[in-house]
Amino acid sequence: MKRIAIFASGSGSNAEKIIERFAINPNVEISLIVSNKADAYVLKRAQNYNIETRLVPSKKVLGSLEFAEYLQEKEIDLIVLAGFLLLIPSLLISYFPDRIINIHPALLPKYGGKGMYGMHVHTAVVKNRDKESGITIHYVNEKYDDGKHILQVTCAIEKDDDPKILSEKIQKLEHLHYPIAIEKVLAEL
Ligand code: GAR
């Protein structure tokens, strides 16, 4: 049995796709949903699936020994970031080396770094009149959006695409590819 903890700060549409994908896999369990926002919709989604939730209200808690040990006690094999906006502290990375992955809604290294998330990314991409965008799934290190790439998938940007249309294209790619990429990462653990 492989155990996943999903970390998310917002809606959690990716989290839900991942939960659905592994609901039919007896070898993988989504054991925990972690959020830094008490009102994040992802926590409601977790309740609907009877998945344990945990709030990490600050960077300090996220980087604490107590939190790292709690994840270890729960025998978490892989941490999956799905729209989680806090930087992962080095203590947590040292407890889960090559076992934390993230999805970013652009083709890194472009449009990454602090403050580059959600619609901010799509607005910047459209403003620059890029011809394509896409998603990047990568390992997490101490810097925002910087770790080794696992997968990139691109999509074309048409002349009339606004940030909202682009965000819908990107979300489709994310929902399709993130669960599959997670399955591949798990197979290599
Ligand atoms: C996703 O588009 C994800 O790529 C992005 O947040 C969104 C979360 O959506 N993450 C980042 O921008 C990280 N830098 P969701 O809550 O509906 O899954």
mmCIF file of C-alpha atoms and ligand atoms in Angstrom:
data_model
loop_
_atom_site.group_PDB
_atom_site.id
_atom_site.type_symbol
_atom_site.label_atom_id
_atom_site.label_comp_id
_atom_site.label_asym_id
_atom_site.label_seq_id
_atom_site.Cartn_x
_atom_site.Cartn_y
_atom_site.Cartn_z
ATOM 1 C CA MET A 1 0.000 0.000 0.000
ATOM 2 C CA LYS A 2 1.298 3.469 -0.962
ATOM 3 C CA ARG A 3 -0.017 6.447 0.977
ATOM 4 C CA ILE A 4 -0.416 9.943 -0.459
ATOM 5 C CA ALA A 5 -0.907 13.271 1.316
ATOM 6 C CA ILE A 6 -2.278 16.040 -0.893
ATOM 7 C CA PHE A 7 -1.472 19.642 0.058
ATOM 8 C CA ALA A 8 -3.794 22.319 -1.372
ATOM 9 C CA SER A 9 -4.689 25.932 -0.573
ATOM 10 C CA GLY A 10 -7.761 26.497 -2.704
ATOM 11 C CA SER A 11 -10.553 24.849 -4.632
ATOM 12 C CA GLY A 12 -8.926 21.460 -4.930
ATOM 13 C CA SER A 13 -10.227 20.436 -8.347
ATOM 14 C CA ASN A 14 -6.918 18.648 -8.999
ATOM 15 C CA ALA A 15 -7.079 17.018 -5.580
ATOM 16 C CA GLU A 16 -10.516 15.645 -6.431
ATOM 17 C CA LYS A 17 -9.340 14.190 -9.767
ATOM 18 C CA ILE A 18 -6.483 12.475 -7.939
ATOM 19 C CA ILE A 19 -8.861 11.136 -5.261
ATOM 20 C CA GLU A 20 -11.189 9.768 -7.967
ATOM 21 C CA ARG A 21 -8.347 8.140 -9.866
ATOM 22 C CA PHE A 22 -7.049 6.240 -6.836
ATOM 23 C CA ALA A 23 -10.434 5.379 -5.346
ATOM 24 C CA ILE A 24 -10.445 2.409 -7.711
ATOM 25 C CA ASN A 25 -6.853 1.386 -6.933
ATOM 26 C CA PRO A 26 -6.558 -0.861 -3.858
ATOM 27 C CA ASN A 27 -2.787 -0.282 -3.691
ATOM 28 C CA VAL A 28 -2.943 3.477 -3.201
ATOM 29 C CA GLU A 29 -4.655 5.469 -0.490
ATOM 30 C CA ILE A 30 -5.182 9.224 -0.279
ATOM 31 C CA SER A 31 -4.575 9.277 3.459
ATOM 32 C CA LEU A 32 -4.621 12.971 4.164
ATOM 33 C CA ILE A 33 -5.500 16.399 2.796
ATOM 34 C CA VAL A 34 -3.433 19.253 4.199
ATOM 35 C CA SER A 35 -4.348 22.908 3.775
ATOM 36 C CA ASN A 36 -3.035 26.209 5.087
ATOM 37 C CA LYS A 37 -6.461 27.846 4.654
ATOM 38 C CA ALA A 38 -9.311 26.960 7.001
ATOM 39 C CA ASP A 39 -11.932 27.960 4.412
ATOM 40 C CA ALA A 40 -10.342 26.215 1.414
ATOM 41 C CA TYR A 41 -12.943 24.323 -0.594
ATOM 42 C CA VAL A 42 -10.541 21.385 -0.860
ATOM 43 C CA LEU A 43 -11.323 20.610 2.802
ATOM 44 C CA LYS A 44 -15.019 20.178 1.940
ATOM 45 C CA ARG A 45 -14.110 17.896 -0.928
ATOM 46 C CA ALA A 46 -11.998 15.821 1.485
ATOM 47 C CA GLN A 47 -14.927 15.510 3.899
ATOM 48 C CA ASN A 48 -17.147 14.253 1.064
ATOM 49 C CA TYR A 49 -14.708 11.390 0.585
ATOM 50 C CA ASN A 50 -14.141 10.850 4.321
ATOM 51 C CA ILE A 51 -10.487 11.717 4.038
ATOM 52 C CA GLU A 52 -8.659 13.005 7.100
ATOM 53 C CA THR A 53 -7.749 16.698 6.946
ATOM 54 C CA ARG A 54 -5.143 18.752 8.724
ATOM 55 C CA LEU A 55 -4.750 22.501 8.862
ATOM 56 C CA VAL A 56 -1.242 23.985 8.867
ATOM 57 C CA PRO A 57 -2.022 27.577 9.750
ATOM 58 C CA SER A 58 1.508 28.946 9.350
ATOM 59 C CA LYS A 59 4.909 28.408 7.748
ATOM 60 C CA LYS A 60 6.188 27.667 11.232
ATOM 61 C CA VAL A 61 3.827 24.721 11.688
ATOM 62 C CA LEU A 62 4.565 23.488 8.146
ATOM 63 C CA GLY A 63 8.277 23.475 8.928
ATOM 64 C CA SER A 64 7.997 21.984 12.405
ATOM 65 C CA LEU A 65 9.473 18.697 13.535
ATOM 66 C CA GLU A 66 6.082 17.759 14.951
ATOM 67 C CA PHE A 67 4.387 18.054 11.529
ATOM 68 C CA ALA A 68 7.147 16.094 9.731
ATOM 69 C CA GLU A 69 6.908 13.330 12.331
ATOM 70 C CA TYR A 70 3.124 13.294 12.094
ATOM 71 C CA LEU A 71 3.411 12.614 8.333
ATOM 72 C CA GLN A 72 5.996 9.948 9.002
ATOM 73 C CA GLU A 73 3.793 8.276 11.601
ATOM 74 C CA LYS A 74 1.003 8.202 9.045
ATOM 75 C CA GLU A 75 3.460 6.388 6.756
ATOM 76 C CA ILE A 76 3.046 8.897 3.939
ATOM 77 C CA ASP A 77 5.048 7.808 0.872
ATOM 78 C CA LEU A 78 4.398 10.774 -1.390
ATOM 79 C CA ILE A 79 3.365 14.397 -0.855
ATOM 80 C CA VAL A 80 1.439 15.826 -3.795
ATOM 81 C CA LEU A 81 1.103 19.602 -4.017
ATOM 82 C CA ALA A 82 -2.023 20.647 -5.892
ATOM 83 C CA GLY A 83 -2.336 24.419 -5.741
ATOM 84 C CA PHE A 84 -0.490 24.680 -2.417
ATOM 85 C CA LEU A 85 0.883 28.186 -2.068
ATOM 86 C CA LEU A 86 3.332 28.026 0.846
ATOM 87 C CA LEU A 87 6.986 27.349 0.171
ATOM 88 C CA ILE A 88 7.904 23.866 1.417
ATOM 89 C CA PRO A 89 10.437 24.229 4.261
ATOM 90 C CA SER A 90 13.758 22.392 4.048
ATOM 91 C CA LEU A 91 13.018 20.278 7.114
ATOM 92 C CA LEU A 92 10.031 18.718 5.371
ATOM 93 C CA ILE A 93 12.067 18.174 2.202
ATOM 94 C CA SER A 94 14.741 16.402 4.254
ATOM 95 C CA TYR A 95 12.085 14.032 5.627
ATOM 96 C CA PHE A 96 10.678 13.326 2.133
ATOM 97 C CA PRO A 97 13.604 13.505 -0.331
ATOM 98 C CA ASP A 98 12.334 13.120 -3.936
ATOM 99 C CA ARG A 99 8.933 12.397 -2.463
ATOM 100 C CA ILE A 100 7.284 15.771 -2.882
ATOM 101 C CA ILE A 101 5.906 16.747 -6.294
ATOM 102 C CA ASN A 102 4.125 19.825 -7.600
ATOM 103 C CA ILE A 103 2.101 20.907 -10.610
ATOM 104 C CA HIS A 104 2.574 24.349 -12.114
ATOM 105 C CA PRO A 105 0.210 25.874 -14.708
ATOM 106 C CA ALA A 106 2.926 27.013 -17.154
ATOM 107 C CA LEU A 107 6.007 25.790 -18.960
ATOM 108 C CA LEU A 108 8.705 26.257 -16.326
ATOM 109 C CA PRO A 109 11.228 27.824 -16.035
ATOM 110 C CA LYS A 110 9.033 30.523 -17.576
ATOM 111 C CA TYR A 111 6.370 32.066 -15.333
ATOM 112 C CA GLY A 112 7.552 30.473 -12.094
ATOM 113 C CA GLY A 113 8.577 31.799 -8.711
ATOM 114 C CA LYS A 114 6.922 33.499 -5.776
ATOM 115 C CA GLY A 115 3.576 35.088 -6.593
ATOM 116 C CA MET A 116 3.257 33.150 -9.852
ATOM 117 C CA TYR A 117 0.192 31.030 -9.311
ATOM 118 C CA GLY A 118 -3.276 30.542 -10.750
ATOM 119 C CA MET A 119 -4.623 33.419 -12.865
ATOM 120 C CA HIS A 120 -1.477 35.523 -12.294
ATOM 121 C CA VAL A 121 0.354 33.036 -14.486
ATOM 122 C CA HIS A 122 -2.233 32.976 -17.279
ATOM 123 C CA THR A 123 -2.546 36.767 -17.318
ATOM 124 C CA ALA A 124 1.242 37.131 -17.703
ATOM 125 C CA VAL A 125 1.381 34.506 -20.470
ATOM 126 C CA VAL A 126 -1.427 36.141 -22.494
ATOM 127 C CA LYS A 127 0.039 39.614 -21.972
ATOM 128 C CA ASN A 128 3.349 38.432 -23.439
ATOM 129 C CA ARG A 129 1.494 37.086 -26.514
ATOM 130 C CA ASP A 130 3.085 33.658 -26.135
ATOM 131 C CA LYS A 131 1.993 31.156 -28.746
ATOM 132 C CA GLU A 132 1.900 28.257 -26.317
ATOM 133 C CA SER A 133 1.631 27.443 -22.656
ATOM 134 C CA GLY A 134 1.194 24.228 -20.728
ATOM 135 C CA ILE A 135 1.795 22.418 -17.473
ATOM 136 C CA THR A 136 4.897 21.311 -15.617
ATOM 137 C CA ILE A 137 4.947 18.500 -13.086
ATOM 138 C CA HIS A 138 8.167 18.504 -11.074
ATOM 139 C CA TYR A 139 9.929 17.443 -7.893
ATOM 140 C CA VAL A 140 9.999 20.040 -5.145
ATOM 141 C CA ASN A 141 13.169 21.571 -3.755
ATOM 142 C CA GLU A 142 13.799 24.553 -1.458
ATOM 143 C CA LYS A 143 12.948 27.129 -4.152
ATOM 144 C CA TYR A 144 9.589 27.877 -5.741
ATOM 145 C CA ASP A 145 8.994 25.932 -8.987
ATOM 146 C CA ASP A 146 12.629 24.870 -9.296
ATOM 147 C CA GLY A 147 12.981 21.074 -8.919
ATOM 148 C CA LYS A 148 13.677 18.413 -11.548
ATOM 149 C CA HIS A 149 10.950 18.100 -14.186
ATOM 150 C CA ILE A 150 8.856 14.948 -14.400
ATOM 151 C CA LEU A 151 6.577 15.960 -17.274
ATOM 152 C CA GLN A 152 5.638 18.946 -19.410
ATOM 153 C CA VAL A 153 2.605 19.068 -21.695
ATOM 154 C CA THR A 154 1.921 22.023 -23.985
ATOM 155 C CA CYS A 155 -1.178 23.617 -25.469
ATOM 156 C CA ALA A 156 -1.539 26.215 -28.214
ATOM 157 C CA ILE A 157 -2.742 29.722 -27.434
ATOM 158 C CA GLU A 158 -5.057 31.102 -30.109
ATOM 159 C CA LYS A 159 -5.139 34.779 -31.040
ATOM 160 C CA ASP A 160 -8.366 35.481 -29.161
ATOM 161 C CA ASP A 161 -7.641 33.432 -26.039
ATOM 162 C CA ASP A 162 -7.954 35.481 -22.861
ATOM 163 C CA PRO A 163 -6.538 34.383 -19.479
ATOM 164 C CA LYS A 164 -9.799 32.655 -18.563
ATOM 165 C CA ILE A 165 -9.892 30.563 -21.747
ATOM 166 C CA LEU A 166 -6.231 29.694 -21.239
ATOM 167 C CA SER A 167 -6.905 28.691 -17.631
ATOM 168 C CA GLU A 168 -9.620 26.303 -18.827
ATOM 169 C CA LYS A 169 -7.268 24.690 -21.340
ATOM 170 C CA ILE A 170 -4.606 24.324 -18.670
ATOM 171 C CA GLN A 171 -7.033 22.886 -16.139
ATOM 172 C CA LYS A 172 -8.049 20.170 -18.618
ATOM 173 C CA LEU A 173 -4.389 19.224 -19.088
ATOM 174 C CA GLU A 174 -3.824 19.186 -15.332
ATOM 175 C CA HIS A 175 -6.842 16.995 -14.583
ATOM 176 C CA LEU A 176 -5.817 14.534 -17.274
ATOM 177 C CA HIS A 177 -2.068 14.313 -16.674
ATOM 178 C CA TYR A 178 -1.469 14.821 -12.952
ATOM 179 C CA PRO A 179 -3.098 11.564 -11.759
ATOM 180 C CA ILE A 180 -1.223 9.579 -14.433
ATOM 181 C CA ALA A 181 2.101 11.219 -13.543
ATOM 182 C CA ILE A 182 1.517 10.446 -9.854
ATOM 183 C CA GLU A 183 0.881 6.813 -10.718
ATOM 184 C CA LYS A 184 4.242 6.696 -12.552
ATOM 185 C CA VAL A 185 6.109 8.347 -9.674
ATOM 186 C CA LEU A 186 4.551 5.873 -7.212
ATOM 187 C CA ALA A 187 5.621 2.936 -9.380
ATOM 188 C CA GLU A 188 9.242 4.061 -9.041
ATOM 189 C CA LEU A 189 9.204 4.444 -5.243
HETATM 190 C C1 GAR B 1 -3.675 24.663 -10.447
HETATM 191 O O1 GAR B 1 -3.839 25.272 -11.704
HETATM 192 C C2 GAR B 1 -2.208 24.525 -10.132
HETATM 193 O O2 GAR B 1 -1.420 24.293 -11.263
HETATM 194 C C3 GAR B 1 -1.916 25.875 -9.554
HETATM 195 O O3 GAR B 1 -3.009 26.150 -8.729
HETATM 196 C C4 GAR B 1 -4.177 25.592 -9.337
HETATM 197 C C5 GAR B 1 -4.981 24.859 -8.278
HETATM 198 O O4 GAR B 1 -6.233 24.545 -8.784
HETATM 199 N N1 GAR B 1 -0.687 25.867 -8.827
HETATM 200 C C6 GAR B 1 0.167 26.875 -8.867
HETATM 201 O O5 GAR B 1 -0.044 27.911 -9.492
HETATM 202 C C7 GAR B 1 1.449 26.670 -8.052
HETATM 203 N N2 GAR B 1 2.412 27.660 -8.355
HETATM 204 P P1 GAR B 1 -7.216 23.555 -7.975
HETATM 205 O O6 GAR B 1 -7.290 24.068 -6.554
HETATM 206 O O7 GAR B 1 -8.535 23.689 -8.677
HETATM 207 O O8 GAR B 1 -6.634 22.178 -8.090
#
